[in-house]
Structure formats: structure tokens, C-alpha cells
XYZ file of C-alpha atoms in Angstrom:
139
model
C 294.448 91.341 125.144
C 290.717 91.262 124.323
C 289.528 90.444 120.818
C 287.922 93.135 118.645
C 284.534 91.456 119.232
C 284.910 91.672 123.024
C 286.256 95.221 122.841
C 283.228 96.310 120.778
C 280.736 94.571 123.082
C 282.417 96.135 126.133
C 282.212 99.571 124.470
C 278.518 99.026 123.722
C 277.957 98.013 127.354
C 279.799 101.142 128.530
C 277.709 103.335 126.205
C 274.487 101.807 127.588
C 275.763 102.147 131.171
C 275.645 105.925 130.791
C 271.822 105.680 130.631
C 269.750 106.078 133.822
C 268.571 102.444 133.659
C 270.414 99.577 135.352
C 272.569 97.869 132.706
C 273.785 94.264 132.959
C 275.668 92.092 130.518
C 274.802 88.429 130.037
C 272.916 88.185 133.348
C 269.589 86.527 134.097
C 266.539 88.702 134.716
C 266.669 89.687 138.406
C 263.674 89.273 140.698
C 263.108 93.020 140.892
C 263.172 95.520 138.057
C 264.563 98.920 139.111
C 262.156 101.855 138.816
C 264.244 103.457 136.060
C 264.202 100.236 133.992
C 266.587 97.413 133.231
C 268.765 96.664 130.205
C 270.526 93.345 129.689
C 273.081 93.209 126.870
C 273.379 89.779 125.248
C 276.473 89.052 123.138
C 274.354 87.666 120.310
C 275.581 86.063 117.114
C 278.380 87.308 114.853
C 276.966 85.364 111.886
C 278.825 84.343 108.754
C 281.370 86.962 107.709
C 282.045 88.236 104.241
C 285.709 87.595 103.462
C 288.152 89.649 101.421
C 291.482 88.062 100.560
C 293.906 90.889 99.927
C 294.475 91.771 102.682
C 292.645 88.987 104.493
C 289.715 90.424 106.427
C 286.484 89.079 107.889
C 283.593 91.557 107.739
C 280.905 90.879 110.326
C 277.358 92.078 110.872
C 277.229 90.935 114.483
C 273.707 90.870 115.975
C 273.842 91.644 119.685
C 270.620 91.998 121.666
C 269.451 94.391 124.354
C 266.647 93.167 126.584
C 264.750 96.236 127.804
C 262.381 95.778 130.761
C 260.258 98.250 132.721
C 257.659 97.707 135.411
C 255.010 99.839 137.071
C 251.829 101.748 136.417
C 253.371 104.106 133.825
C 255.284 101.361 132.030
C 254.236 102.465 128.514
C 255.781 105.906 128.952
C 258.789 104.470 130.814
C 259.383 101.940 128.037
C 259.119 104.614 125.352
C 261.549 106.853 127.245
C 263.990 103.982 127.763
C 264.003 102.867 124.117
C 264.362 106.470 122.918
C 267.366 106.916 125.224
C 268.972 103.776 123.749
C 268.488 105.184 120.252
C 269.968 108.532 121.255
C 272.979 106.879 122.919
C 273.738 104.845 119.804
C 273.162 107.774 117.434
C 275.610 109.928 119.421
C 278.514 107.738 118.240
C 277.712 105.202 115.522
C 281.294 103.870 115.558
C 281.706 103.372 119.327
C 284.803 105.525 119.339
C 286.120 104.129 116.049
C 285.894 100.465 117.101
C 283.039 99.671 114.683
C 282.243 100.686 111.138
C 278.590 101.242 112.104
C 276.141 100.480 114.935
C 272.413 100.383 114.321
C 269.465 99.276 116.437
C 266.346 97.683 115.014
C 262.814 98.420 116.189
C 261.672 96.627 119.356
C 258.624 94.376 119.523
C 257.291 95.070 123.016
C 255.168 92.623 124.980
C 253.326 92.988 128.280
C 254.128 90.231 130.749
C 251.858 89.661 133.746
C 253.530 89.089 137.102
C 251.566 87.385 139.844
C 251.180 89.710 142.827
C 253.003 92.644 141.197
C 252.708 95.212 138.422
C 253.079 93.845 134.897
C 256.338 94.079 132.994
C 256.756 95.621 129.573
C 259.717 94.121 127.773
C 261.301 93.806 124.357
C 264.416 92.484 122.702
C 266.136 95.200 120.695
C 268.536 93.787 118.090
C 271.683 95.871 117.595
C 273.745 95.240 114.470
C 277.482 95.854 114.882
C 279.391 96.166 111.598
C 283.116 95.529 112.014
C 286.085 93.814 110.377
C 288.837 91.675 111.849
C 291.876 89.833 110.473
C 291.053 86.622 112.376
C 287.613 85.118 113.088
C 288.849 83.986 116.520
C 290.841 87.096 117.309
């Protein structure tokens, strides 16, 4: 049986997979970026939880990361469209079907990356904060 952390990350991956971009989880950047864009979900860091004792509960603000990458001549518009679609997907269900207390993305910091012999990439890491509680930090 998967832990709450894994269940939440899998639900976030499934939510992102509904977007037109190619969505991977924990993979390395492939050699080619699909025309519709690429998203790579990184598990991130759960951080130090706040603890309540009665009943015992660990309250996390887990920081996952989405790497968003586009390539091509119209990469500025493609990047804007891709990041807006991520925001809309998260806003549609801030609890990931009741698995989380709240899901919120932070603003991206895009960078242009030159690629020798090909169109430049536009990429950013988008932090996503997952608020959830669990009875066991390992479970």
C-alpha cells in the first residue's frame, strides 16, 4: 500500500498528465523536447513537519518541483501557455481529490538555454507546495 506522500505525488502526476505536454516523473531531460512541451515532476523535499500530539499527526508543506521546458521559435508563447495550463490544472482541484489539504504553485523563473545546432530551450522550475498531514513520517 503506497504512503500518503506517494499517493499525493502520483495524483499530482496524473493531474499534470491530463495536459497536452509530455509529462514524466523523476526522469532525466530527454534529447528531444516534444513540440507541445515537456514537464518533469520531481518528488522534492517534504521538509520538517509541524507535529501535533493529540492525536499524533505530522503536518507537511512538501515542496515538489515541476521542470517545464519548451523549444522552438515561438517558445515564449508556448512557455506562457504551458505554465498557465499548469496553474489551471492545479486550481481546478486544490486538494487533489481530497488527498491534500491544499496545493499551490509558486511563480516560475524562466531561463533561455542555448542548444548547439538547434533552437534554444526556455525552461523553469516551478515549485509546488503540497500541504498534507500523516500519522507517521515514514508512512
